[in-house]
Amino acid sequence: MNNAASTSGDLPGLEASAKVSPSAAMPAAAARPRVKPVDRSQLTWQMLDVERLIEPEHPARAIWELVGRVKLEGFYAPIEAVEGTAGRTPWDPRLLVSLWIYGYSRGISSAREIARRCTYEPAFQWLCGLGAINHHTLSDFRVDHAGSLRELFVQVLGVLSSEGLVSLERVMHDGTRIKACAGSDSFRREERLKEHLAAARQQVEAMGDPREEEPARKEAARRRAVRERQERLEQALEELEQIREAKRADKEQARASQSDPQARVMKQSDGGFAPSYNVQLSTEASHRIIVGAGVSQSGSDFVHLIGAVAQVEQNLGNKPAQVVVDGGFTSRENIMAMAEQGVDMIGSLPEANPSSAGQQRQRGVSEKFHLDQFSYDAQQDLYRCPAGASLTPKGREFCPGVVFHKYVAKAEVCAVCQFRSECCPGNQHHGRSVVRAVHSPVVRQFAEKMQTEAAKSIYRQRGAVAEFPNAWIKDKLGLRQFRLRGLLKVGLEVLWAALTYNIQQWIRLSWRPALAPANN
Ligand code: SF4
């Protein structure tokens, strides 16, 4: 059937005068909808009120305001351009600081991404006044001002403190591992690192003298990458020595990452292992403000507490009155050190006695022969085992906050004992030994304090306060893996993130937007 004829030709049975228009004659479902056409061939001007790109209560305004309230002399100092002279005018550090903080607050830690968003996203456009910022400028700025960034972190703490948001009555300290910018498969032994280094040196030599010619941009970037690779490999060989010492590993076994030589393989919260850094955060309990932030290559937490307390004092002029930590930090050394400094420490004391139930269970000792089944005779200074044999003193070991007294049974007595396999399995040549731990008064007082309900109640608050910024920095700011490499640069990333977190807390708790937006 000819559809054209049926829709546009004469309809049978109708006079010409009674004809209806084709569209009226068509069933409704067959009518073509009428829509506005898109015209992309036009040129047009648009009015844009930059000030109104974002609403008055937008966090970008708060960041701009707070950064404007602190002194940024350290950031301005390297600027050589001065008023009235020729030359390129650099971007205002206040803007670059604000862009990075706003970027981190949105979970963006890439300089390229921030530069891109400055071209279309209202808050970024508002911050830079529609200016186009090169990602190299942003990238260099993030790492070129280590001292000034620390000063800025302290100044922001000062602002928060002046508004009553910081109290050092109680500070919770915790550590969290953040993955390095390196894969697990980037670790190499010394021999392989030397091979790669030799190849990299050959590549660098083949490139010739960098001063002789001005290569094209792509080629220059390639050459820079080759040189950086050589530097990383040289650093990896240097780091190997430290790794050997720290792990007491054989020369052949020690391995360093050729991507980030200063990263270390650390255990993760999910039980796996990955190249990481150990991020240490001190958080005050009243408003969960981060009062100290640091990064370490050591996977152990307890070595960081003394330094963390010192950093809080450096940042705010006073030590915390009380510091709350988990078992990873509660070593006897730390208990003694905190007591010496007049800092009240709250934490769980791990049992370090070699004769503790846990340790004996690990050695396969039956519960019937754990230390608590041996009786101590203080008058004669000896132990009696469940079979009635005596264990006499055999030396002492002095450790911070504790003295370990060792007692040993006669080997010939244990050798013929019917309980030998339950009491000292695997011990073929010596008598059974036990250790009595005599804690210093400070450690005893700490242990007694931790038995009280008041101390237990404080300790129960630890997780909610100390782990909050860790989770925020990872989940909200997206810092689950560092973008930069090396201890110094990842330390700066942590500082940017901690600064962003604190400013977000200030916005949430204290900032009130101006009634009318002002572009000052
Ligand atoms: S093995 Fe030695 S210490 Fe153990 S129950 Fe026998 S005699 Fe006592």
Coordinates of C-alpha atoms and ligand atoms in Angstrom, one line a residue:
M1 CA 0.0 0.0 0.0
N2 CA 1.2 3.5 -0.9
N3 CA 1.2 5.4 2.5
A4 CA 1.9 8.7 0.7
A5 CA -1.1 8.4 -1.3
S6 CA -3.3 7.5 1.6
T7 CA -2.2 10.4 3.7
S8 CA -1.7 13.2 1.2
G9 CA -4.0 12.2 -1.7
D10 CA -7.8 12.6 -2.0
L11 CA -9.8 10.6 0.4
P12 CA -12.5 8.4 -1.1
G13 CA -16.1 9.6 -0.5
L14 CA -15.2 13.2 0.2
E15 CA -15.9 16.3 -1.9
A16 CA -13.0 18.5 -2.6
S17 CA -14.7 21.3 -0.5
A18 CA -15.0 18.9 2.5
K19 CA -11.3 17.9 2.4
V20 CA -9.5 18.2 5.7
S21 CA -5.9 19.0 6.2
P22 CA -3.5 16.0 6.1
S23 CA -2.4 16.4 9.7
A24 CA -6.0 16.5 11.0
A25 CA -6.8 13.4 9.0
M26 CA -3.8 11.5 10.5
P27 CA -4.3 9.4 13.6
A28 CA -2.8 11.3 16.7
A29 CA -0.1 8.6 17.3
A30 CA 1.4 9.2 13.8
A31 CA 1.8 13.0 14.2
R32 CA 5.4 14.2 14.5
P33 CA 6.1 15.9 17.8
R34 CA 7.2 19.6 17.5
V35 CA 10.4 20.4 19.4
K36 CA 12.7 23.3 19.7
P37 CA 15.7 22.9 17.3
V38 CA 19.3 23.1 18.5
D39 CA 21.2 25.9 16.8
R40 CA 24.9 25.5 17.2
S41 CA 25.8 27.7 14.4
Q42 CA 25.2 30.9 16.3
L43 CA 27.7 33.2 18.1
T44 CA 26.5 34.7 21.3
W45 CA 27.7 36.7 24.3
Q46 CA 26.8 35.7 27.8
M47 CA 26.8 37.9 30.9
L48 CA 28.5 36.1 33.8
D49 CA 28.4 37.5 37.3
V50 CA 31.4 35.8 38.8
E51 CA 30.5 36.8 42.3
R52 CA 27.2 34.9 42.0
L53 CA 28.7 31.7 40.5
I54 CA 28.4 30.2 44.0
E55 CA 26.0 30.8 46.8
P56 CA 26.9 32.9 49.9
E57 CA 27.2 29.8 52.1
H58 CA 29.5 27.9 49.7
P59 CA 32.5 26.3 51.4
A60 CA 34.8 27.8 48.8
R61 CA 34.0 31.3 50.3
A62 CA 34.9 30.0 53.8
I63 CA 38.2 28.6 52.6
W64 CA 39.0 31.9 50.8
E65 CA 38.1 33.9 53.9
L66 CA 40.1 31.8 56.4
V67 CA 43.2 31.7 54.1
G68 CA 42.9 35.5 53.9
R69 CA 42.9 35.8 57.7
V70 CA 46.3 34.2 58.2
K71 CA 49.8 35.4 57.3
L72 CA 51.2 33.9 54.1
E73 CA 54.6 35.7 54.1
G74 CA 56.5 32.4 53.6
F75 CA 54.6 31.8 50.4
Y76 CA 55.1 35.4 49.1
A77 CA 58.8 35.5 50.0
P78 CA 60.1 33.6 46.9
I79 CA 58.1 35.9 44.5
E80 CA 60.6 38.1 42.6
A81 CA 58.1 40.1 40.6
V82 CA 57.3 43.5 42.2
E83 CA 54.9 46.3 41.4
G84 CA 56.1 48.6 38.7
T85 CA 58.5 46.3 37.0
A86 CA 58.2 44.2 33.9
G87 CA 58.0 40.4 33.9
R88 CA 55.4 37.7 34.3
T89 CA 53.1 38.1 37.3
P90 CA 52.7 35.0 39.3
W91 CA 49.4 33.8 40.8
D92 CA 48.6 34.9 44.3
P93 CA 49.6 32.3 46.9
R94 CA 46.3 32.9 48.7
L95 CA 44.5 31.6 45.6
L96 CA 46.8 28.6 45.2
V97 CA 46.4 27.6 48.8
S98 CA 42.7 28.0 48.6
L99 CA 42.5 26.0 45.4
W100 CA 44.4 23.1 46.9
I101 CA 42.4 23.1 50.1
Y102 CA 39.1 23.2 48.2
G103 CA 40.4 20.5 45.8
Y104 CA 41.3 18.2 48.7
S105 CA 38.0 18.9 50.4
R106 CA 36.3 17.6 47.2
G107 CA 38.6 14.5 47.2
I108 CA 40.7 15.9 44.3
S109 CA 44.4 15.6 44.8
S110 CA 45.5 15.9 41.1
A111 CA 46.9 19.2 39.9
R112 CA 45.7 18.5 36.3
E113 CA 42.2 17.8 37.6
I114 CA 42.1 21.1 39.6
A115 CA 43.4 23.0 36.5
R116 CA 40.7 21.4 34.4
R117 CA 37.9 22.2 36.9
C118 CA 39.1 25.9 37.0
T119 CA 37.7 26.0 33.4
Y120 CA 34.2 24.9 34.1
E121 CA 33.3 24.2 37.8
P122 CA 31.7 27.2 39.4
A123 CA 33.5 27.1 42.8
F124 CA 36.9 26.7 41.1
Q125 CA 36.0 29.4 38.6
W126 CA 34.9 31.7 41.5
L127 CA 38.1 31.1 43.4
C128 CA 40.4 31.9 40.4
G129 CA 38.1 34.6 39.0
L130 CA 37.7 32.7 35.7
G131 CA 41.5 32.7 35.3
A132 CA 43.2 29.7 33.7
I133 CA 45.8 28.1 35.9
N134 CA 48.5 25.8 34.6
H135 CA 48.7 22.4 36.3
H136 CA 52.5 22.8 36.6
T137 CA 52.0 25.9 38.7
L138 CA 49.7 24.0 41.0
S139 CA 51.8 21.0 41.1
D140 CA 55.0 22.9 42.0
F141 CA 53.2 25.0 44.6
R142 CA 52.0 22.0 46.5
V143 CA 55.6 20.7 47.2
D144 CA 57.7 23.9 47.0
H145 CA 56.7 25.5 50.4
A146 CA 57.2 22.8 53.0
G147 CA 58.1 25.3 55.8
S148 CA 55.4 27.7 54.9
L149 CA 52.8 25.0 54.8
R150 CA 53.7 23.8 58.3
E151 CA 53.5 27.5 59.4
L152 CA 50.1 27.7 57.8
F153 CA 48.9 24.6 59.6
V154 CA 50.0 26.1 62.9
Q155 CA 48.4 29.5 62.1
V156 CA 45.1 27.8 61.3
L157 CA 45.3 25.9 64.6
G158 CA 45.8 29.4 66.2
V159 CA 42.6 30.7 64.6
L160 CA 40.6 27.6 65.7
S161 CA 42.1 27.9 69.2
S162 CA 41.1 31.6 69.4
E163 CA 37.5 30.5 68.6
G164 CA 37.5 27.9 71.4
L165 CA 37.7 24.9 69.1
V166 CA 41.0 23.5 70.4
S167 CA 41.6 22.1 73.9
L168 CA 44.6 20.2 75.0
E169 CA 42.9 18.7 78.0
R170 CA 42.6 15.4 76.2
V171 CA 44.4 14.4 73.0
M172 CA 43.8 11.1 71.2
H173 CA 46.7 9.8 69.1
D174 CA 46.6 7.1 66.5
G175 CA 48.4 5.8 63.4
T176 CA 47.1 4.6 60.1
R177 CA 48.8 3.2 57.1
I178 CA 48.3 4.9 53.7
K179 CA 49.5 3.1 50.5
A180 CA 52.5 4.6 48.7
C181 CA 52.6 5.5 45.1
A182 CA 54.3 2.2 44.3
G183 CA 53.2 -1.3 43.5
S184 CA 54.1 -4.4 45.5
D185 CA 55.9 -5.7 42.3
S186 CA 58.2 -2.7 42.3
F187 CA 60.5 -4.1 45.0
R188 CA 63.9 -5.4 43.8
R189 CA 66.9 -6.9 45.3
E190 CA 70.3 -5.2 45.2
E191 CA 71.5 -7.1 42.1
R192 CA 68.5 -6.3 40.0
L193 CA 68.5 -2.6 41.2
K194 CA 72.1 -2.3 40.0
E195 CA 71.2 -3.8 36.6
H196 CA 68.4 -1.3 36.2
L197 CA 70.5 1.6 37.3
A198 CA 73.2 0.7 34.8
A199 CA 70.6 0.7 32.0
A200 CA 69.1 4.0 33.2
R201 CA 72.6 5.6 33.3
Q202 CA 73.2 4.5 29.7
Q203 CA 69.9 6.0 28.7
V204 CA 70.8 9.3 30.4
E205 CA 74.2 9.4 28.7
A206 CA 72.7 8.7 25.3
M207 CA 70.4 11.8 25.8
G208 CA 73.5 14.0 25.8
D209 CA 74.1 17.3 27.6
P210 CA 70.7 18.8 28.5
R211 CA 72.3 22.4 28.0
E212 CA 73.2 21.8 24.4
E213 CA 69.8 21.8 22.8
E214 CA 66.3 22.8 23.7
P215 CA 64.2 19.7 23.1
A216 CA 60.5 19.8 22.2
R217 CA 58.1 19.6 25.2
K218 CA 57.3 15.9 24.8
E219 CA 60.9 15.0 24.4
A220 CA 61.9 17.1 27.4
A221 CA 59.2 15.3 29.5
R222 CA 60.6 12.0 28.4
R223 CA 64.1 12.9 29.3
R224 CA 63.0 14.2 32.7
A225 CA 61.3 10.9 33.3
V226 CA 64.5 9.0 32.5
R227 CA 66.6 11.2 34.8
E228 CA 64.0 10.8 37.6
R229 CA 64.1 7.0 37.2
Q230 CA 67.9 7.1 37.5
E231 CA 67.6 9.1 40.7
R232 CA 65.0 6.8 42.2
L233 CA 67.2 3.8 41.5
E234 CA 70.1 5.4 43.1
Q235 CA 68.0 6.2 46.1
A236 CA 66.6 2.7 46.2
L237 CA 70.2 1.3 46.6
E238 CA 70.8 3.8 49.5
E239 CA 67.5 2.8 51.2
L240 CA 68.5 -0.9 51.0
E241 CA 71.0 -0.4 53.8
Q242 CA 68.3 1.0 56.1
I243 CA 65.9 -1.8 55.2
R244 CA 68.6 -4.4 56.0
E245 CA 69.2 -2.8 59.4
A246 CA 65.5 -2.4 60.3
K247 CA 64.5 -5.9 59.3
R248 CA 67.8 -7.5 60.2
A249 CA 67.5 -9.1 56.8
D250 CA 70.3 -10.8 54.8
K251 CA 72.0 -8.7 52.2
E252 CA 70.5 -10.8 49.5
Q253 CA 66.9 -10.8 50.9
A254 CA 66.5 -7.0 51.5
R255 CA 64.5 -5.4 48.7
A256 CA 63.6 -1.7 48.0
S257 CA 61.0 -0.2 45.7
Q258 CA 62.3 1.2 42.5
S259 CA 59.1 3.4 42.2
D260 CA 59.2 4.9 45.7
P261 CA 62.4 3.8 47.4
Q262 CA 61.4 5.3 50.8
A263 CA 58.1 3.3 51.0
R264 CA 58.1 0.3 53.2
V265 CA 55.9 -2.9 53.1
M266 CA 53.4 -2.6 56.0
K267 CA 50.5 -4.6 57.2
Q268 CA 47.1 -3.2 56.2
S269 CA 43.9 -3.1 58.2
D270 CA 42.5 -5.8 55.9
G271 CA 45.4 -8.2 56.9
G272 CA 47.2 -7.8 53.6
F273 CA 50.6 -6.2 53.0
A274 CA 51.4 -3.2 50.7
P275 CA 54.1 -0.5 50.2
S276 CA 52.9 2.2 52.6
Y277 CA 53.8 5.0 55.0
N278 CA 52.6 5.2 58.6
V279 CA 50.6 8.4 59.1
Q280 CA 50.4 9.6 62.7
L281 CA 47.6 12.0 63.8
S282 CA 47.0 13.6 67.1
T283 CA 43.4 14.7 67.6
E284 CA 42.1 16.8 70.4
A285 CA 38.9 15.4 71.9
S286 CA 36.7 18.5 72.3
H287 CA 36.0 19.3 68.6
R288 CA 38.1 16.6 66.9
I289 CA 40.7 19.0 65.6
I290 CA 44.0 17.6 64.3
V291 CA 46.7 19.1 66.5
G292 CA 49.6 17.2 65.1
A293 CA 50.3 15.3 61.9
G294 CA 53.4 13.3 60.8
V295 CA 54.5 10.5 58.5
S296 CA 57.0 7.7 59.2
Q297 CA 58.6 4.7 57.4
S298 CA 58.2 2.6 60.5
G299 CA 55.3 0.2 60.7
S300 CA 55.5 0.2 64.5
D301 CA 53.3 2.7 66.3
F302 CA 54.9 2.9 69.8
V303 CA 58.1 4.6 68.6
H304 CA 56.0 7.7 67.5
L305 CA 54.3 8.8 70.7
I306 CA 57.0 10.8 72.2
G307 CA 57.6 12.7 68.9
A308 CA 53.9 13.2 68.5
V309 CA 53.5 14.9 72.0
A310 CA 56.5 17.1 71.2
Q311 CA 54.9 18.1 67.9
V312 CA 51.7 19.1 69.6
E313 CA 53.7 21.3 72.0
Q314 CA 55.6 22.8 69.1
N315 CA 52.3 23.6 67.3
L316 CA 50.3 25.0 70.2
G317 CA 52.9 25.9 72.9
N318 CA 51.7 23.4 75.4
K319 CA 51.8 19.6 75.9
P320 CA 48.5 17.8 76.1
A321 CA 47.3 17.3 79.7
Q322 CA 46.2 13.8 78.8
V323 CA 47.0 11.5 75.9
V324 CA 44.9 8.5 75.0
V325 CA 46.4 5.7 72.9
D326 CA 45.7 2.1 71.9
G327 CA 47.8 -0.9 72.7
G328 CA 50.2 -0.2 69.8
F329 CA 51.6 2.8 71.7
T330 CA 51.4 1.5 75.3
S331 CA 54.9 0.4 75.8
R332 CA 56.6 0.8 79.2
E333 CA 59.0 3.2 77.6
N334 CA 56.1 5.4 76.7
I335 CA 54.5 5.1 80.1
M336 CA 57.7 6.2 81.7
A337 CA 58.3 9.0 79.2
M338 CA 54.8 10.4 79.5
A339 CA 55.0 10.3 83.3
E340 CA 58.3 12.2 83.2
Q341 CA 56.8 14.9 81.0
G342 CA 53.7 15.2 83.2
V343 CA 51.3 13.9 80.6
D344 CA 48.6 11.7 81.9
M345 CA 48.5 8.6 79.7
I346 CA 45.5 6.4 79.1
G347 CA 46.0 3.1 77.2
S348 CA 45.8 -0.6 77.3
L349 CA 49.0 -2.3 78.7
P350 CA 50.0 -5.2 76.6
E351 CA 51.6 -8.1 78.5
A352 CA 55.2 -8.4 77.7
N353 CA 56.3 -11.0 80.2
P354 CA 57.9 -14.0 78.5
S355 CA 56.0 -16.2 81.0
S356 CA 52.6 -14.7 80.2
A357 CA 49.7 -17.1 79.4
G358 CA 49.7 -16.0 75.8
Q359 CA 53.4 -16.6 75.3
Q360 CA 53.3 -20.0 77.0
R361 CA 50.3 -21.1 75.0
Q362 CA 52.3 -20.2 71.9
R363 CA 55.1 -22.5 73.1
G364 CA 52.6 -25.3 73.6
V365 CA 52.8 -25.3 77.4
S366 CA 49.7 -26.9 79.0
E367 CA 47.5 -24.5 81.0
K368 CA 48.2 -26.7 84.1
F369 CA 51.8 -25.5 83.9
H370 CA 51.4 -21.8 83.2
L371 CA 53.1 -19.4 85.6
D372 CA 50.0 -18.9 87.7
Q373 CA 50.2 -22.6 88.7
F374 CA 53.6 -22.1 90.1
S375 CA 53.8 -20.7 93.7
Y376 CA 56.3 -18.0 94.6
D377 CA 58.1 -18.1 97.9
A378 CA 59.1 -14.5 98.6
Q379 CA 61.1 -15.3 101.7
Q380 CA 63.4 -17.8 99.9
D381 CA 63.0 -16.0 96.5
L382 CA 62.1 -19.2 94.6
Y383 CA 59.2 -20.7 92.7
R384 CA 57.7 -24.2 93.3
C385 CA 56.3 -26.0 90.3
P386 CA 53.1 -28.1 90.4
A387 CA 55.2 -31.2 90.8
G388 CA 57.0 -29.7 93.9
A389 CA 60.4 -28.9 92.3
S390 CA 62.2 -25.6 93.1
L391 CA 63.0 -23.0 90.5
T392 CA 65.9 -20.8 91.7
P393 CA 67.0 -17.3 90.6
K394 CA 69.1 -17.2 87.4
G395 CA 69.7 -13.6 86.5
R396 CA 67.8 -10.4 85.8
E397 CA 67.1 -8.2 82.8
F398 CA 66.6 -4.5 83.2
C399 CA 64.2 -2.9 80.8
P400 CA 62.5 0.5 80.9
G401 CA 59.8 0.4 83.6
V402 CA 60.4 -3.3 84.4
V403 CA 62.9 -5.8 85.7
F404 CA 62.5 -9.4 84.6
H405 CA 63.7 -12.0 87.2
K406 CA 64.4 -15.4 85.8
Y407 CA 64.0 -18.7 87.7
V408 CA 65.1 -22.1 86.5
A409 CA 64.5 -25.7 87.7
K410 CA 67.4 -28.2 87.7
A411 CA 67.7 -29.9 84.3
E412 CA 68.2 -33.3 85.8
V413 CA 64.9 -32.9 87.8
C414 CA 62.8 -32.0 84.8
A415 CA 64.5 -34.6 82.6
V416 CA 62.8 -37.4 84.6
C417 CA 59.6 -35.6 85.3
Q418 CA 56.4 -37.3 84.1
F419 CA 54.9 -33.9 83.2
R420 CA 57.8 -32.8 81.1
S421 CA 56.0 -32.9 77.7
E422 CA 53.2 -30.7 79.1
C423 CA 55.4 -28.3 81.2
C424 CA 58.3 -27.6 78.9
P425 CA 57.7 -29.2 75.5
G426 CA 60.7 -29.1 73.1
N427 CA 63.1 -28.3 75.9
Q428 CA 65.5 -31.3 75.9
H429 CA 68.6 -30.0 77.7
H430 CA 67.5 -27.4 80.3
G431 CA 65.2 -27.3 83.3
R432 CA 61.9 -25.3 83.1
S433 CA 62.2 -21.6 83.5
V434 CA 59.7 -18.8 84.5
V435 CA 60.0 -15.0 84.6
R436 CA 58.8 -12.7 87.3
A437 CA 58.2 -9.2 86.1
V438 CA 58.7 -6.4 88.7
H439 CA 57.3 -3.2 87.4
S440 CA 58.5 0.2 88.3
P441 CA 56.1 2.2 90.6
V442 CA 55.1 4.4 87.6
V443 CA 54.1 1.3 85.5
R444 CA 52.3 -0.2 88.5
Q445 CA 50.4 3.1 89.0
F446 CA 49.5 3.1 85.4
A447 CA 48.2 -0.5 85.5
E448 CA 46.2 0.3 88.6
K449 CA 44.7 3.4 87.0
M450 CA 43.7 1.5 84.0
Q451 CA 41.6 -0.8 86.3
T452 CA 39.4 2.1 87.3
E453 CA 36.1 2.7 85.7
A454 CA 37.0 6.4 85.0
A455 CA 40.1 5.4 83.0
K456 CA 38.2 2.7 81.2
S457 CA 35.4 5.1 80.3
I458 CA 37.9 7.6 78.8
Y459 CA 39.6 4.8 76.9
R460 CA 36.3 3.7 75.4
Q461 CA 36.0 7.2 73.7
R462 CA 39.4 6.7 72.0
G463 CA 38.1 5.0 68.8
A464 CA 35.4 7.6 68.1
V465 CA 37.8 10.5 68.3
A466 CA 41.1 9.2 67.2
E467 CA 39.9 7.1 64.3
F468 CA 37.5 9.8 63.0
P469 CA 40.1 11.9 61.2
N470 CA 41.8 8.8 59.8
A471 CA 38.6 7.7 58.3
W472 CA 37.7 11.2 57.1
I473 CA 41.0 11.7 55.3
K474 CA 40.7 8.4 53.6
D475 CA 37.1 8.3 52.7
K476 CA 36.1 11.9 52.3
L477 CA 39.4 13.4 51.1
G478 CA 40.2 10.3 49.1
L479 CA 43.7 9.9 50.5
R480 CA 43.8 6.1 50.4
Q481 CA 47.0 6.2 48.3
F482 CA 49.6 8.9 48.1
R483 CA 49.9 10.7 44.7
L484 CA 53.5 11.8 45.5
R485 CA 56.6 9.8 46.2
G486 CA 59.2 10.1 49.0
L487 CA 58.9 10.7 52.7
L488 CA 59.1 14.5 52.4
K489 CA 56.5 14.8 49.7
V490 CA 54.0 12.4 51.3
G491 CA 54.5 14.3 54.5
L492 CA 53.3 17.4 52.7
E493 CA 50.3 15.5 51.3
V494 CA 49.3 14.6 54.8
L495 CA 49.8 18.2 55.9
W496 CA 47.5 19.5 53.1
A497 CA 44.9 16.8 54.1
A498 CA 45.1 17.6 57.8
L499 CA 44.8 21.3 57.0
T500 CA 41.8 20.7 54.8
Y501 CA 40.2 18.5 57.5
N502 CA 40.7 21.2 60.2
I503 CA 39.3 23.9 57.9
Q504 CA 36.3 21.7 57.2
Q505 CA 35.7 21.3 60.9
W506 CA 36.0 25.1 61.3
I507 CA 33.4 25.6 58.5
R508 CA 31.1 23.1 60.2
L509 CA 31.4 24.4 63.7
S510 CA 32.2 28.0 63.5
W511 CA 32.0 29.7 60.1
R512 CA 29.0 32.0 59.4
P513 CA 28.7 33.3 55.8
A514 CA 28.6 37.0 55.2
L515 CA 25.1 38.3 54.4
A516 CA 26.2 39.7 51.1
P517 CA 29.1 38.2 49.2
A518 CA 32.1 40.4 49.1
N519 CA 35.0 40.0 46.8
N520 CA 37.9 41.2 49.0
Ligands
SF4_1 S1 59.0 -30.5 84.2 FE1 60.2 -29.6 85.9 S2 59.2 -27.7 86.4 FE2 57.8 -28.9 85.1 S3 56.5 -30.0 86.5 FE3 58.2 -31.3 86.1 S4 59.7 -30.9 87.6 FE4 58.3 -29.3 87.7

